[in-house]
PDB file of C-alpha atoms in Angstrom:
ATOM      1  CA  MET A 155     121.885  45.173  89.945  1.00 38.00           C
ATOM      2  CA  ALA A 156     122.026  48.899  89.184  1.00 47.00           C
ATOM      3  CA  ASP A 157     121.701  51.195  92.061  1.00 51.00           C
ATOM      4  CA  ARG A 158     118.732  53.682  92.200  1.00 53.00           C
ATOM      5  CA  LEU A 159     121.048  56.794  91.021  1.00 54.00           C
ATOM      6  CA  THR A 160     121.700  54.855  87.807  1.00 58.00           C
ATOM      7  CA  LEU A 161     118.260  53.825  87.362  1.00 62.00           C
ATOM      8  CA  THR A 162     116.880  57.229  87.704  1.00 81.00           C
ATOM      9  CA  ARG A 163     119.360  58.443  85.063  1.00 86.00           C
ATOM     10  CA  TYR A 164     118.248  55.762  82.518  1.00 90.00           C
ATOM     11  CA  GLU A 165     114.598  56.713  83.217  1.00 91.00           C
ATOM     12  CA  LEU A 166     115.319  60.334  82.603  1.00 93.00           C
ATOM     13  CA  ASN A 167     117.211  59.138  79.216  1.00 95.00           C
ATOM     14  CA  GLU A 168     114.074  57.413  78.050  1.00 95.00           C
ATOM     15  CA  LYS A 169     111.984  60.470  78.722  1.00 94.00           C
ATOM     16  CA  LEU A 170     114.300  62.620  77.040  1.00 96.00           C
ATOM     17  CA  LYS A 171     114.122  60.363  73.971  1.00 97.00           C
ATOM     18  CA  ARG A 172     110.328  61.453  73.557  1.00 95.00           C
ATOM     19  CA  TYR A 173     111.810  64.906  72.486  1.00 96.00           C
ATOM     20  CA  SER A 174     114.649  63.835  70.113  1.00 96.00           C
ATOM     21  CA  ASP A 175     116.062  60.526  68.821  1.00 96.00           C
ATOM     22  CA  ASN A 176     119.647  61.718  69.602  1.00 98.00           C
ATOM     23  CA  VAL A 177     120.099  61.781  73.227  1.00 98.00           C
ATOM     24  CA  TYR A 178     123.702  61.883  74.769  1.00 98.00           C
ATOM     25  CA  PHE A 179     124.877  61.441  78.412  1.00 97.00           C
ATOM     26  CA  GLN A 180     128.036  63.026  78.966  1.00 95.00           C
ATOM     27  CA  PRO A 181     129.287  62.741  75.439  1.00 95.00           C
ATOM     28  CA  THR A 182     133.168  62.427  74.981  1.00 95.00           C
ATOM     29  CA  SER A 183     134.839  64.424  72.293  1.00 94.00           C
ATOM     30  CA  ASP A 184     135.011  61.715  69.919  1.00 96.00           C
ATOM     31  CA  ILE A 185     131.318  61.197  69.586  1.00 95.00           C
ATOM     32  CA  ARG A 186     129.926  62.626  66.250  1.00 96.00           C
ATOM     33  CA  LEU A 187     126.415  64.359  67.341  1.00 96.00           C
ATOM     34  CA  LYS A 188     123.369  64.113  65.333  1.00 96.00           C
ATOM     35  CA  TYR A 189     121.121  67.100  65.302  1.00 95.00           C
ATOM     36  CA  PRO A 190     118.806  67.881  66.695  1.00 96.00           C
ATOM     37  CA  CYS A 191     120.015  66.403  69.964  1.00 97.00           C
ATOM     38  CA  ILE A 192     119.753  66.584  73.788  1.00 98.00           C
ATOM     39  CA  ILE A 193     123.047  66.432  75.693  1.00 98.00           C
ATOM     40  CA  TYR A 194     122.797  66.048  79.472  1.00 97.00           C
ATOM     41  CA  ASN A 195     124.931  65.593  82.427  1.00 94.00           C
ATOM     42  CA  VAL A 196     124.717  65.464  86.316  1.00 89.00           C
ATOM     43  CA  ASP A 197     124.887  68.993  87.728  1.00 83.00           C
ATOM     44  CA  GLU A 198     124.148  68.629  91.507  1.00 74.00           C
ATOM     45  CA  ILE A 199     123.187  65.696  93.853  1.00 66.00           C
ATOM     46  CA  GLU A 200     121.708  67.054  97.086  1.00 66.00           C
ATOM     47  CA  VAL A 201     121.356  64.777  99.948  1.00 61.00           C
ATOM     48  CA  LEU A 202     118.932  65.523 103.079  1.00 64.00           C
ATOM     49  CA  ARG A 203     119.757  63.709 106.068  1.00 65.00           C
ATOM     50  CA  ALA A 204     117.853  62.654 109.250  1.00 69.00           C
ATOM     51  CA  ASP A 205     119.353  63.240 112.796  1.00 70.00           C
ATOM     52  CA  ASP A 206     121.228  59.947 112.713  1.00 69.00           C
ATOM     53  CA  GLY A 207     123.041  60.952 109.297  1.00 66.00           C
ATOM     54  CA  VAL A 208     121.088  58.558 107.250  1.00 63.00           C
ATOM     55  CA  ALA A 209     120.030  60.016 103.949  1.00 59.00           C
ATOM     56  CA  TYR A 210     116.306  60.018 103.468  1.00 57.00           C
ATOM     57  CA  LYS A 211     116.073  62.021 100.365  1.00 59.00           C
ATOM     58  CA  VAL A 212     118.259  62.437  97.513  1.00 61.00           C
ATOM     59  CA  ASP A 213     117.477  65.062  94.573  1.00 71.00           C
ATOM     60  CA  ARG A 214     119.305  65.224  91.640  1.00 80.00           C
ATOM     61  CA  SER A 215     119.643  68.004  88.966  1.00 87.00           C
ATOM     62  CA  TYR A 216     120.729  67.700  85.338  1.00 94.00           C
ATOM     63  CA  ASN A 217     122.068  70.333  82.789  1.00 96.00           C
ATOM     64  CA  LEU A 218     120.417  69.775  79.409  1.00 97.00           C
ATOM     65  CA  THR A 219     121.509  71.354  76.313  1.00 98.00           C
ATOM     66  CA  ILE A 220     119.127  71.078  73.236  1.00 98.00           C
ATOM     67  CA  ILE A 221     120.959  71.703  70.105  1.00 98.00           C
ATOM     68  CA  ASP A 222     119.047  72.430  67.009  1.00 97.00           C
ATOM     69  CA  GLU A 223     119.133  74.337  63.907  1.00 96.00           C
ATOM     70  CA  ASP A 224     115.625  75.713  64.440  1.00 96.00           C
ATOM     71  CA  PRO A 225     115.705  78.940  66.498  1.00 95.00           C
ATOM     72  CA  ASP A 226     112.233  78.157  67.408  1.00 95.00           C
ATOM     73  CA  SER A 227     112.486  74.727  68.666  1.00 94.00           C
ATOM     74  CA  GLU A 228     109.550  73.468  70.705  1.00 95.00           C
ATOM     75  CA  VAL A 229     111.647  71.101  72.682  1.00 95.00           C
ATOM     76  CA  PRO A 230     112.575  73.474  75.642  1.00 95.00           C
ATOM     77  CA  TYR A 231     108.971  74.394  76.006  1.00 94.00           C
ATOM     78  CA  ARG A 232     107.827  70.840  76.074  1.00 94.00           C
ATOM     79  CA  ILE A 233     110.396  69.743  78.522  1.00 95.00           C
ATOM     80  CA  ILE A 234     109.176  72.503  80.708  1.00 93.00           C
ATOM     81  CA  GLN A 235     105.647  71.394  80.372  1.00 93.00           C
ATOM     82  CA  GLU A 236     106.617  67.697  81.420  1.00 91.00           C
ATOM     83  CA  PHE A 237     109.059  68.652  84.167  1.00 89.00           C
ATOM     84  CA  ALA A 238     107.661  70.556  87.105  1.00 87.00           C
ATOM     85  CA  TYR A 239     110.876  71.313  88.559  1.00 88.00           C
ATOM     86  CA  SER A 240     112.926  72.729  85.352  1.00 92.00           C
ATOM     87  CA  THR A 241     114.424  76.001  84.698  1.00 93.00           C
ATOM     88  CA  PHE A 242     115.506  77.659  81.279  1.00 95.00           C
ATOM     89  CA  LEU A 243     118.801  79.083  81.491  1.00 96.00           C
ATOM     90  CA  GLY A 244     119.245  80.856  78.169  1.00 96.00           C
ATOM     91  CA  VAL A 245     120.266  80.294  74.557  1.00 97.00           C
ATOM     92  CA  ASP A 246     123.604  80.375  72.812  1.00 97.00           C
ATOM     93  CA  VAL A 247     124.359  80.342  69.017  1.00 98.00           C
ATOM     94  CA  THR A 248     127.407  78.655  67.552  1.00 96.00           C
ATOM     95  CA  ASP A 249     127.944  77.910  63.944  1.00 95.00           C
ATOM     96  CA  GLY A 250     124.338  78.353  63.181  1.00 95.00           C
ATOM     97  CA  LEU A 251     123.239  75.860  65.892  1.00 97.00           C
ATOM     98  CA  TYR A 252     121.003  77.125  68.789  1.00 98.00           C
ATOM     99  CA  HIS A 253     121.995  75.661  72.138  1.00 98.00           C
ATOM    100  CA  ASN A 254     119.101  75.767  74.585  1.00 98.00           C
ATOM    101  CA  ARG A 255     120.338  75.388  78.136  1.00 98.00           C
ATOM    102  CA  MET A 256     118.228  74.134  80.860  1.00 97.00           C
ATOM    103  CA  ARG A 257     118.225  72.564  84.400  1.00 94.00           C
ATOM    104  CA  VAL A 258     116.017  69.870  85.175  1.00 93.00           C
ATOM    105  CA  TYR A 259     115.348  68.260  88.596  1.00 87.00           C
ATOM    106  CA  TYR A 260     114.713  64.424  88.296  1.00 79.00           C
ATOM    107  CA  THR A 261     114.468  62.139  91.370  1.00 70.00           C
TER     108      THR A 261
END
């Protein structure tokens, strides 16, 4: 049986598929991306511990990159509306593709 951390990532993956059919978790260099797409990876895992050292809360953040040919893509705005704890980090343009960078906290 998968642990809670893995289940949470799969749940996030399913939510991200609402915004794009092409969702990739930490893709390797041999993967040919289809656009528009969302690429994401684990950014940070924060563990809050009780006095006896047992973890009682684990918060995860993920870096997302939404890659689209459309400079006015609605996807970042829609993600910000769904995920209360999300931050827009900026846009980079490479080879005519817009890379919208975000951080999403999902527990």
